[in-house]
mmCIF file of C-alpha atoms and ligand atoms in Angstrom:
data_model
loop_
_atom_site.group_PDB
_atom_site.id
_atom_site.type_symbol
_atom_site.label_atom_id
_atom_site.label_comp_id
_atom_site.label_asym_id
_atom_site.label_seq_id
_atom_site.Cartn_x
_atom_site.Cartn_y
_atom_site.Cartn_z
ATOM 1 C CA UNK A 1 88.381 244.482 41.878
ATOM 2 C CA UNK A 2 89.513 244.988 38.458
ATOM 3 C CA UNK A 3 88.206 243.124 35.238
ATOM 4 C CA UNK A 4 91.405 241.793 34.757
ATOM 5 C CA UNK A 5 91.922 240.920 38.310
ATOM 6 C CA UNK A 6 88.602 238.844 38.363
ATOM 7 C CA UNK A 7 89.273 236.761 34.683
ATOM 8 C CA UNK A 8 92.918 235.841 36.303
ATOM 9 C CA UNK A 9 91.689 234.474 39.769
ATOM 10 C CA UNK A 10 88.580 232.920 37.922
ATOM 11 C CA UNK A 11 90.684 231.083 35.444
ATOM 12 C CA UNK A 12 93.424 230.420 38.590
ATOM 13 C CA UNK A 13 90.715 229.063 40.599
ATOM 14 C CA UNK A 14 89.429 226.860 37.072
ATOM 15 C CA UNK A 15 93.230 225.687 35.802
ATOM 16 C CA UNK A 16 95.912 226.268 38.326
ATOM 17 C CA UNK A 17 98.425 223.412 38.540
ATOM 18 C CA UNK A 18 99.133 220.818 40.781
ATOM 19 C CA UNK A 19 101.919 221.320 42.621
ATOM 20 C CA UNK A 20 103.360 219.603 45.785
ATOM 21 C CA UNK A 21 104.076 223.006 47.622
ATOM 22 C CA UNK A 22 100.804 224.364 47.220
ATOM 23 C CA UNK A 23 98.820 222.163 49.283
ATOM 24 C CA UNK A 24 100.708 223.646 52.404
ATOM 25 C CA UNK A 25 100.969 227.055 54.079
ATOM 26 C CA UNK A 26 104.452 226.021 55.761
ATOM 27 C CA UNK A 27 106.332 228.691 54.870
ATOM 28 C CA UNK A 28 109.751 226.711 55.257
ATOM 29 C CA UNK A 29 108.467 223.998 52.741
ATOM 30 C CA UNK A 30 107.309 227.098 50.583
ATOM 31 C CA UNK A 31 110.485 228.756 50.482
ATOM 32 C CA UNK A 32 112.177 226.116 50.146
ATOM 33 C CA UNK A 33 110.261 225.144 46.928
ATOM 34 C CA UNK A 34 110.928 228.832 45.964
ATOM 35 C CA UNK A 35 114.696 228.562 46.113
ATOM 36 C CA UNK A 36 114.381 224.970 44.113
ATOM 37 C CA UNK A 37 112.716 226.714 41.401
ATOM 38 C CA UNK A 38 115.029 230.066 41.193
ATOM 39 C CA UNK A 39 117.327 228.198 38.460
ATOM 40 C CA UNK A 40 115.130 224.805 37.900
ATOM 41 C CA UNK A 41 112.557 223.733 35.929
ATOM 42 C CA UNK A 42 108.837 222.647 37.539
ATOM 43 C CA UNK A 43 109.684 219.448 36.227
ATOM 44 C CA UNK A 44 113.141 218.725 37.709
ATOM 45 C CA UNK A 45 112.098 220.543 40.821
ATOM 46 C CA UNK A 46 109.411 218.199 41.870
ATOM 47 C CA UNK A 47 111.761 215.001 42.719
ATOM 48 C CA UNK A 48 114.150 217.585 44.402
ATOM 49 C CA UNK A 49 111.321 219.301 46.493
ATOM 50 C CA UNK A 50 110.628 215.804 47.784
ATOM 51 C CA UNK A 51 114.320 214.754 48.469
ATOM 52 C CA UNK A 52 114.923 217.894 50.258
ATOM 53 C CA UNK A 53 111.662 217.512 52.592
ATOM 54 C CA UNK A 54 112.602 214.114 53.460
ATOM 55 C CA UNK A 55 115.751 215.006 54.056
ATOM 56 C CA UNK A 56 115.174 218.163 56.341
ATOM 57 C CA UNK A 57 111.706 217.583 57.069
ATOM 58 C CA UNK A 58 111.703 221.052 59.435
ATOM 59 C CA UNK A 59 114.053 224.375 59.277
ATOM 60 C CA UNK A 60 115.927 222.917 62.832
ATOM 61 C CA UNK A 61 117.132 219.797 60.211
ATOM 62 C CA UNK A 62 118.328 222.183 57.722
ATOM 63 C CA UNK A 63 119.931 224.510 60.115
ATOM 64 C CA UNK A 64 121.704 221.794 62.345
ATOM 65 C CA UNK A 65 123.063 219.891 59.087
ATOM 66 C CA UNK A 66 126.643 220.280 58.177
ATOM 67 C CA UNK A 67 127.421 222.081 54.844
ATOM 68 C CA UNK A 68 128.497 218.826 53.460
ATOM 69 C CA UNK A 69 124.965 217.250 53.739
ATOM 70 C CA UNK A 70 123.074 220.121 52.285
ATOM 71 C CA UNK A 71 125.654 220.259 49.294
ATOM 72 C CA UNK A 72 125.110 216.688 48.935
ATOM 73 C CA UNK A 73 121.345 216.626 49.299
ATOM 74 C CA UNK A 74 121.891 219.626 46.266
ATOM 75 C CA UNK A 75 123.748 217.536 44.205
ATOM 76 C CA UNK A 76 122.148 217.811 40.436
ATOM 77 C CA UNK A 77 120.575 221.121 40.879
ATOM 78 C CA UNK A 78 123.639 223.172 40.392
ATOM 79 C CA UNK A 79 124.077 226.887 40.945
ATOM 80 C CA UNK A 80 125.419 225.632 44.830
ATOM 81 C CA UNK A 81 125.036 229.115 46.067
ATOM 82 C CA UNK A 82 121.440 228.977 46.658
ATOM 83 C CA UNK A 83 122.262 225.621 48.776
ATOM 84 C CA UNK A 84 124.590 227.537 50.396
ATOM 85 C CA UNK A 85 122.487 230.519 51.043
ATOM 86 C CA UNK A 86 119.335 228.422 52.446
ATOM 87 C CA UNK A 87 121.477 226.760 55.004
ATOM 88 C CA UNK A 88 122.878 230.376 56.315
ATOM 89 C CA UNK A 89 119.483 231.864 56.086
ATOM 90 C CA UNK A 90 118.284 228.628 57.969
ATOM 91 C CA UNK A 91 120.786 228.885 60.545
ATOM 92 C CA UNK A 92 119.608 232.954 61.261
ATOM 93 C CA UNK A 93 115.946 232.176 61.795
ATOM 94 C CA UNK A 94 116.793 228.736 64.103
ATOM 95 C CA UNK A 95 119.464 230.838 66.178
ATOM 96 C CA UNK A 96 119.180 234.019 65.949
ATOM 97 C CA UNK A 97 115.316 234.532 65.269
ATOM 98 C CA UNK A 98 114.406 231.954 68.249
ATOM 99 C CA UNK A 99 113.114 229.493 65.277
ATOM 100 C CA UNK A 100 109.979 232.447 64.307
ATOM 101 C CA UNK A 101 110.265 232.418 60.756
ATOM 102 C CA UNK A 102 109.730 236.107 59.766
ATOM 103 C CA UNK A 103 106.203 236.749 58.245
ATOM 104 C CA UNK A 104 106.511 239.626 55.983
ATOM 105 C CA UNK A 105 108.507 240.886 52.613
ATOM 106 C CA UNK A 106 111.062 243.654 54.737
ATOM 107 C CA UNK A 107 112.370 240.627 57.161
ATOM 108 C CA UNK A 108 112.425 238.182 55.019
ATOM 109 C CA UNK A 109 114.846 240.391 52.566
ATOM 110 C CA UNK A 110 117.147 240.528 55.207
ATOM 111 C CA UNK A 111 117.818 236.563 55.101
ATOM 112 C CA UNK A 112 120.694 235.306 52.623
ATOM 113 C CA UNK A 113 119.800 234.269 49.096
ATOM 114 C CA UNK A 114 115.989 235.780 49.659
ATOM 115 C CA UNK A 115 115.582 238.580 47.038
ATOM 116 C CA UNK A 116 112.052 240.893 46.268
ATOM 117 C CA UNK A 117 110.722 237.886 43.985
ATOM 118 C CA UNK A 118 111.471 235.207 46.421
ATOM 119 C CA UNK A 119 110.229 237.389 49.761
ATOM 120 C CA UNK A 120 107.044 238.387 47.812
ATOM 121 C CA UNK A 121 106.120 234.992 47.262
ATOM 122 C CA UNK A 122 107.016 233.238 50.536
ATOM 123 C CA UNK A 123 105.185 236.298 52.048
ATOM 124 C CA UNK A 124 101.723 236.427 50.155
ATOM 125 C CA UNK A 125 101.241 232.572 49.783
ATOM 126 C CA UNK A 126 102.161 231.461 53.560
ATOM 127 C CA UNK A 127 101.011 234.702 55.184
ATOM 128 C CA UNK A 128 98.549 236.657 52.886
ATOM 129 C CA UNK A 129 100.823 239.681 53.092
ATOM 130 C CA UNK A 130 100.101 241.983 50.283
ATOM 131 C CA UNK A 131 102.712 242.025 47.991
ATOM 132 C CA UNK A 132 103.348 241.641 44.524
ATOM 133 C CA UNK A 133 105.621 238.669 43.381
ATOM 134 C CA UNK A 134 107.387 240.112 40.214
ATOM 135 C CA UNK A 135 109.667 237.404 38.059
ATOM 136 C CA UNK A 136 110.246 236.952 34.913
ATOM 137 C CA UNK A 137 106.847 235.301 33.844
ATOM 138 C CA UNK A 138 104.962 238.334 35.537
ATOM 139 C CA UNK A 139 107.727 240.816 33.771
ATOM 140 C CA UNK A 140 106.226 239.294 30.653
ATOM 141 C CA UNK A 141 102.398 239.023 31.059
ATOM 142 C CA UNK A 142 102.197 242.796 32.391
ATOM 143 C CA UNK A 143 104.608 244.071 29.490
ATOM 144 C CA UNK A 144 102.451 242.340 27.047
ATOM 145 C CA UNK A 145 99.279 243.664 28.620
ATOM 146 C CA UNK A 146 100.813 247.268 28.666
ATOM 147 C CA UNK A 147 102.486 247.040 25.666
ATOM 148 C CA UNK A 148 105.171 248.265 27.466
ATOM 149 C CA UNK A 149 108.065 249.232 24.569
ATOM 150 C CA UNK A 150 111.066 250.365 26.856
ATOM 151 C CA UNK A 151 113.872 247.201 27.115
ATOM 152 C CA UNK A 152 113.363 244.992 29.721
ATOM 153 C CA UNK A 153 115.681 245.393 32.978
ATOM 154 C CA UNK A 154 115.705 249.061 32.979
ATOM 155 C CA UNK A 155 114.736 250.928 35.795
ATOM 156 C CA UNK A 156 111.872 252.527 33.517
ATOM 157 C CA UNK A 157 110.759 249.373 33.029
ATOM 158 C CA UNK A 158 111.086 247.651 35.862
ATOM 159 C CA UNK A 159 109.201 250.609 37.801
ATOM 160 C CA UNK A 160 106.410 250.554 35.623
ATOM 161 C CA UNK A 161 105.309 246.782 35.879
ATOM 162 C CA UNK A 162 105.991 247.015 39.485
ATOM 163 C CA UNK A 163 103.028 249.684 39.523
ATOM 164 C CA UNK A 164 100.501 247.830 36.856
ATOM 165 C CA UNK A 165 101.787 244.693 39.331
ATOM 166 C CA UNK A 166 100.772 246.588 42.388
ATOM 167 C CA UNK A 167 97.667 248.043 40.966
ATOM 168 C CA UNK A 168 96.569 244.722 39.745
ATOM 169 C CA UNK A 169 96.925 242.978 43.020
ATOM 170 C CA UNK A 170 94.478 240.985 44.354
ATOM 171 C CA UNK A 171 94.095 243.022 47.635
ATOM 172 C CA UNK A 172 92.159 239.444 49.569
ATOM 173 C CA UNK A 173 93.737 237.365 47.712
ATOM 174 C CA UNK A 174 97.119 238.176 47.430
ATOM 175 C CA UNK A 175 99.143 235.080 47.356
ATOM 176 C CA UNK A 176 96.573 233.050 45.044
ATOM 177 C CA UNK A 177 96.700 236.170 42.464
ATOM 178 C CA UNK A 178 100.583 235.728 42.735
ATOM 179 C CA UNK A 179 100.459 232.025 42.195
ATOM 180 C CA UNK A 180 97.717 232.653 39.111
ATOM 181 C CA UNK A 181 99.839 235.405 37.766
ATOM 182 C CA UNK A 182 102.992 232.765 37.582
ATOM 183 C CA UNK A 183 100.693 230.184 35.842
ATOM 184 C CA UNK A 184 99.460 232.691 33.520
ATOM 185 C CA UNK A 185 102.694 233.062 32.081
ATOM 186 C CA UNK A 186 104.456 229.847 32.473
ATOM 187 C CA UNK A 187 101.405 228.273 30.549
ATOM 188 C CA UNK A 188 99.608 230.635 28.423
ATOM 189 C CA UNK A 189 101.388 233.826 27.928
ATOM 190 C CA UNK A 190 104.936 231.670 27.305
ATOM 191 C CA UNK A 191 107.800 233.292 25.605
ATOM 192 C CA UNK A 192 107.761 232.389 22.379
ATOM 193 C CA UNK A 193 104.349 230.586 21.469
ATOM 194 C CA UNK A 194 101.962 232.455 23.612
ATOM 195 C CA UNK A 195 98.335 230.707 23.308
ATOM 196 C CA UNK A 196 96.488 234.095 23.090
ATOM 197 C CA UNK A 197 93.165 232.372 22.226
ATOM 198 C CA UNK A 198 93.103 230.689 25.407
ATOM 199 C CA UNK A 199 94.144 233.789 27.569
ATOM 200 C CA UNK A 200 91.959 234.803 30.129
ATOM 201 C CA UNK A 201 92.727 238.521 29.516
ATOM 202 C CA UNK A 202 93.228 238.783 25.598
ATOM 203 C CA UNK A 203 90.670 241.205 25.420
ATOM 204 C CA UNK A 204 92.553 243.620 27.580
ATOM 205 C CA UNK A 205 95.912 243.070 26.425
ATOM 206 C CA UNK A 206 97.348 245.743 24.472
ATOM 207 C CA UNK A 207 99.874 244.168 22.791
ATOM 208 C CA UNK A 208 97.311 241.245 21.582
ATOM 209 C CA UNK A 209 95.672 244.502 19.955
ATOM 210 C CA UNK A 210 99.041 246.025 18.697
ATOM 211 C CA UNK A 211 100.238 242.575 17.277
ATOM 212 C CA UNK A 212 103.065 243.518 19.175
ATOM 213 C CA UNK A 213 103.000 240.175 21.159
ATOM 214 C CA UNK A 214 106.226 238.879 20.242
ATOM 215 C CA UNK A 215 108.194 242.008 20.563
ATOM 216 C CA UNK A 216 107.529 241.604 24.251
ATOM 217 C CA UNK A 217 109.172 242.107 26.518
ATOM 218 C CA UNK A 218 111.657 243.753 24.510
ATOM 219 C CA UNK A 219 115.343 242.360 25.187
ATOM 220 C CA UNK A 220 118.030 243.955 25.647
ATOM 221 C CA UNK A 221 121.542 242.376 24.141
ATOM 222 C CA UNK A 222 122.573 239.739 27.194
ATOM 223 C CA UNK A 223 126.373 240.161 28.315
ATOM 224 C CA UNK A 224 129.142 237.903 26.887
ATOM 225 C CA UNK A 225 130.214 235.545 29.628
ATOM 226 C CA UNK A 226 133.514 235.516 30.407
ATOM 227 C CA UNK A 227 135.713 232.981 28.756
ATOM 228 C CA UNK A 228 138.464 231.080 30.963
ATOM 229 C CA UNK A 229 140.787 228.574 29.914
ATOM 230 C CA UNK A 230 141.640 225.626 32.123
ATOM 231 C CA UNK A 231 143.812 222.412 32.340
ATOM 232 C CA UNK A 232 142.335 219.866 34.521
ATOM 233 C CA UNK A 233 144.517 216.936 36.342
ATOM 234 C CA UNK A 234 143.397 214.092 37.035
ATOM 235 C CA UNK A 235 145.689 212.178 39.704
ATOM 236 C CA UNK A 236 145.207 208.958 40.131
ATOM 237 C CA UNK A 237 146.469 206.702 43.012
ATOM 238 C CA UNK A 238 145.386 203.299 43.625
ATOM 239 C CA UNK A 239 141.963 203.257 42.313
ATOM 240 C CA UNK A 240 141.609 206.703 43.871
ATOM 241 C CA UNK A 241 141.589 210.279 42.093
ATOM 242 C CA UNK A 242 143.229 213.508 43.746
ATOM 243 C CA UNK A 243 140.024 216.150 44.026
ATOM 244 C CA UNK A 244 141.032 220.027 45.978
ATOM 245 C CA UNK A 245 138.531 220.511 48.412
ATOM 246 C CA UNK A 246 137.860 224.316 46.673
ATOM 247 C CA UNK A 247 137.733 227.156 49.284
ATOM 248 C CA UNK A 248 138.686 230.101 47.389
ATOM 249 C CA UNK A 249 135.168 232.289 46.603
ATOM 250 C CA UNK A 250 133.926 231.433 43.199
ATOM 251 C CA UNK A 251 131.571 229.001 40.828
ATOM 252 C CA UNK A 252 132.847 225.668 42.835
ATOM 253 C CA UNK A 253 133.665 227.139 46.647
ATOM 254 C CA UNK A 254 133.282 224.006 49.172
ATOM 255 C CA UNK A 255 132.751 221.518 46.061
ATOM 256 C CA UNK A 256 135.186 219.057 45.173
ATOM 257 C CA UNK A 257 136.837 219.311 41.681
ATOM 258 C CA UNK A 258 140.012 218.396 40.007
ATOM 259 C CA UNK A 259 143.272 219.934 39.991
ATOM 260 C CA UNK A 260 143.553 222.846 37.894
ATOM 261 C CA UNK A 261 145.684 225.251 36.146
ATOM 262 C CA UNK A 262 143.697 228.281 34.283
ATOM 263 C CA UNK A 263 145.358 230.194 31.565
ATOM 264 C CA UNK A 264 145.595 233.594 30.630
ATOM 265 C CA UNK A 265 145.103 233.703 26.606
ATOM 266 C CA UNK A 266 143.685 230.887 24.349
ATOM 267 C CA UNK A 267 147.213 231.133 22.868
ATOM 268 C CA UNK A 268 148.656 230.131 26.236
ATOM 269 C CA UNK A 269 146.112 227.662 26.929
ATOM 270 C CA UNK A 270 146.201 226.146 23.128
ATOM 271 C CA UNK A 271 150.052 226.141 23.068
ATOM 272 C CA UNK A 272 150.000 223.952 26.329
ATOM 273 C CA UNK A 273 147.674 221.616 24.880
ATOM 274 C CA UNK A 274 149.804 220.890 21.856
ATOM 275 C CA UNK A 275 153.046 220.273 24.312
ATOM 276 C CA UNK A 276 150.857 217.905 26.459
ATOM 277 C CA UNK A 277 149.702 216.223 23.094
ATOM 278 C CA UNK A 278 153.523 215.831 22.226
ATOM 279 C CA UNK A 279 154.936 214.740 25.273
ATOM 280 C CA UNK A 280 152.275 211.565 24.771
ATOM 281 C CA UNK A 281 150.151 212.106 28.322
ATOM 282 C CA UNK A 282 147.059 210.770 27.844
ATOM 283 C CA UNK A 283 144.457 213.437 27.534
ATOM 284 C CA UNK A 284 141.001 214.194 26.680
ATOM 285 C CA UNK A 285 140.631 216.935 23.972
ATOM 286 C CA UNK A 286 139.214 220.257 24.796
ATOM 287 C CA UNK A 287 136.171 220.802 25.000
ATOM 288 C CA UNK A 288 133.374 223.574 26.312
ATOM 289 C CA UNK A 289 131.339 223.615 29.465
ATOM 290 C CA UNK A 290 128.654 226.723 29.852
ATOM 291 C CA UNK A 291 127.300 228.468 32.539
ATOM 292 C CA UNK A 292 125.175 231.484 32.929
ATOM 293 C CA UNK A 293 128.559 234.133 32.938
ATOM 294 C CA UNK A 294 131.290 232.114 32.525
ATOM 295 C CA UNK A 295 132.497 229.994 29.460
ATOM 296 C CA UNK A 296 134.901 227.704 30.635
ATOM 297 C CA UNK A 297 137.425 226.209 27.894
ATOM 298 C CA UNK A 298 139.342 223.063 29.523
ATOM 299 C CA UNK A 299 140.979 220.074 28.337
ATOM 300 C CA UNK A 300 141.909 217.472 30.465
ATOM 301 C CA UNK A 301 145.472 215.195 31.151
ATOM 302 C CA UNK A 302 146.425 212.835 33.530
ATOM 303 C CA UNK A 303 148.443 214.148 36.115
ATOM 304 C CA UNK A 304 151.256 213.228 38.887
ATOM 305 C CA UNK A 305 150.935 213.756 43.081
ATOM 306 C CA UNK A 306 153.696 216.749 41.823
ATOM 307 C CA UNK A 307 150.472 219.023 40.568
ATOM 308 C CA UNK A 308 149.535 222.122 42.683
ATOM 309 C CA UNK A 309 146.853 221.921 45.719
ATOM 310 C CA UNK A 310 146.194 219.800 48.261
ATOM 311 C CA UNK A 311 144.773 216.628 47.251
ATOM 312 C CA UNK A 312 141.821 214.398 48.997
ATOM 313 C CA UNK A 313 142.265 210.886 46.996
ATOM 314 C CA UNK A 314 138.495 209.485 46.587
ATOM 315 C CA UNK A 315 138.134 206.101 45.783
ATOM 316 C CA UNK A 316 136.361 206.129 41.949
ATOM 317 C CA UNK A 317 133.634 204.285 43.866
ATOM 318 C CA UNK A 318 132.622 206.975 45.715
ATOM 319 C CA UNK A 319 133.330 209.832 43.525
ATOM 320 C CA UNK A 320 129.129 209.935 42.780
ATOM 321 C CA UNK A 321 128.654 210.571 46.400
ATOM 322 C CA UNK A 322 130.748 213.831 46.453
ATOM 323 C CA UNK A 323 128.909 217.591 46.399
ATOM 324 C CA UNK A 324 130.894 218.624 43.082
ATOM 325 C CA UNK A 325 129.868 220.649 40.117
ATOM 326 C CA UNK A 326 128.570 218.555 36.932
ATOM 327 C CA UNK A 327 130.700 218.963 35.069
ATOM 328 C CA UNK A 328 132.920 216.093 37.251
ATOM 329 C CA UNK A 329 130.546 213.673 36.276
ATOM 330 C CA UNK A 330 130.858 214.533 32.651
ATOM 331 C CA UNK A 331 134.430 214.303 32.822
ATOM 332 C CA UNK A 332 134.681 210.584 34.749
ATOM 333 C CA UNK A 333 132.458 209.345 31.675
ATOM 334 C CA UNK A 334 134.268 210.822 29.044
ATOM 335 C CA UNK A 335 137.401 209.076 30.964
ATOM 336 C CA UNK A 336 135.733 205.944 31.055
ATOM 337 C CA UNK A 337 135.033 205.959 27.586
ATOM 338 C CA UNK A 338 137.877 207.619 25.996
ATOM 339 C CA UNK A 339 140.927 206.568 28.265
HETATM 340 FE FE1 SF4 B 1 99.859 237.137 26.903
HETATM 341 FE FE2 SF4 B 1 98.443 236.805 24.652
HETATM 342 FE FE3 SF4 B 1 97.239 236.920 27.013
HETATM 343 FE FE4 SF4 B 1 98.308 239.088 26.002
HETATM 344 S S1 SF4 B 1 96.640 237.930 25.138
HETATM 345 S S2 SF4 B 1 98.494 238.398 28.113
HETATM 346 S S3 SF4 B 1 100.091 238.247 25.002
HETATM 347 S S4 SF4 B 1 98.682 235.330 26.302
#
């Protein structure tokens, strides 16, 4: 075992945190703690973790379930893919795989929405396989202690944590090394205020030495997300509002969300605003919602049953019961308040 193996499990086995998912080896509770935390803080993820246990205590619950009740049981978490993606994968194991969850990294890849990270994990922690789980808290602990200087996300990069990773694996210990690796750097070797003085491996760490701490990992310039322009509709009919049930592929498939028309230009989309603004139909101004790669631009006016789509008419009571993206429930305030 390597020194720096031996002061990570030691401080693991002294400081690791409490968290509901690791006082169980059931790998569907583990995985699905996993997928909560892909996009989601520790903090939000807890009172989701719970929901989603009670909800679908065992894999047969979550495969059996319709899409509408997992989307629903989602609601809040966003990013609906991965809700998406744990029912399918669900539904594989429960029919397909005779209900045998797979125990190691290469099956487990083969299930929708389960990537190297997410495999790694489920595999070491729930069945001691030996395998490194690499995200982006590990990406930063081992650049730092390498001093790695190549940008981070290149293959050269990638390739060469993945080998410090492997090498430093705990080979008997595999999934609590994992764990202590992801505490290390959610809680000591953070981003921006590292606590170096309290790191259990400061000594070796090369970049501590370099006073190159900061300037890892080093980032490379993130894409522009794509801007899009949209008018929303919002239909009303007694006490009811027109949602389209969205089944094209994109950011809201199988989610309800308003009526919309999306724009070419910002010209296009500005110069439409102004006539709606004219014409006197109440509107709300326009206004910016942001995702990871998309920008979206919309402003919002109150619309007739003559708008495009097929409309479901929800009665405003029971628009909070919907699976829809949040920005609906941002818009229904900003209705209440400014209409
Ligand atoms: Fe991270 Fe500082 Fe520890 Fe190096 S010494 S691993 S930079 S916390």
């Amino acid at each position: 075992m390597s020194n720096i193996q031996r002061e990570i499990l030691a401080w693991f086995d002294e400081n690791k945190r409490d968290l509901p998912w690791r006082k169980t080896k059931n790998p569907y509770f583990i995985w699905l703690s996993e997928v909560v935390l892909q996009q989601t803080t520790i903090k939000q993820g807890i009172p989701f973790f719970f929901l989603l246990i009670q909800r679908f205590p065992t894999l047969k619950d979550l495969a059996l379930a319709t899409e509408s009740d997992v989307l629903l049981a989602w609601k809040g978490l966003g990013y609906y893919s991965r809700a998406r993606n744990l029912q399918k994968a669900a539904q594989i194991i429960w029919f397909n795989l005779g209900g045998n969850f797979p125990n190691n990294q290469k099956e487990l890849m083969r299930l929708p929405g389960i990537g190297p990270y997410t495999s790694a994990a489920i595999s070491s922690i729930a069945f001691n396989e030996r395998v490194s789980a690499i995200d982006g808290n590990v990406i930063r602990v081992i650049t730092r202690l390498e001093d790695i200087a190549t940008p981070v996300n290149t293959a050269t990069t990638i390739q060469n944590v993945s080998k410090t990773a492997g090498e430093l694996l705990a080979k008997n210990r595999p999934g609590d090394f994992n764990e202590a690796m992801m505490d290390l750097g959610s809680t000591i070797c953070t981003p921006r205020s590292p606590k170096c003085e309290l790191c259990p491996v400061s000594k070796y760490c090369k970049a501590f030495a370099q006073q190159t701490v900061l300037l890892r990992p080093l980032k490379k310039k993130k894409a522009t997300p794509k801007n899009r322009f949209l008018c929303l509709y919002i239909v009303e009919k007694n006490g009811a509002i027109g949602f389209i049930h969205q089944n094209q592929k994109g950011i809201w498939r199988n989610l309800y969300f308003f009526p919309y028309i999306e724009y070419d230009s910002k010209e296009a989309w500005e110069g439409a605003f102004k006539k709606f603004k004219k014409s006197g139909t109440p509107y709300l101004k326009p206004s910016i919602h942001v995702l990871t790669h998309q920008k979206l631009q919309y402003f919002v006016v109150k619309g007739d049953q003559k708008e495009p789509g097929q409309l479901s008419f929800i009665d405003i009571q029971k628009i909070s019961t919907l699976p829809a993206p949040i920005l609906l429930p941002k818009i229904m305030d900003r209705i209440q308040n400014e209409w």
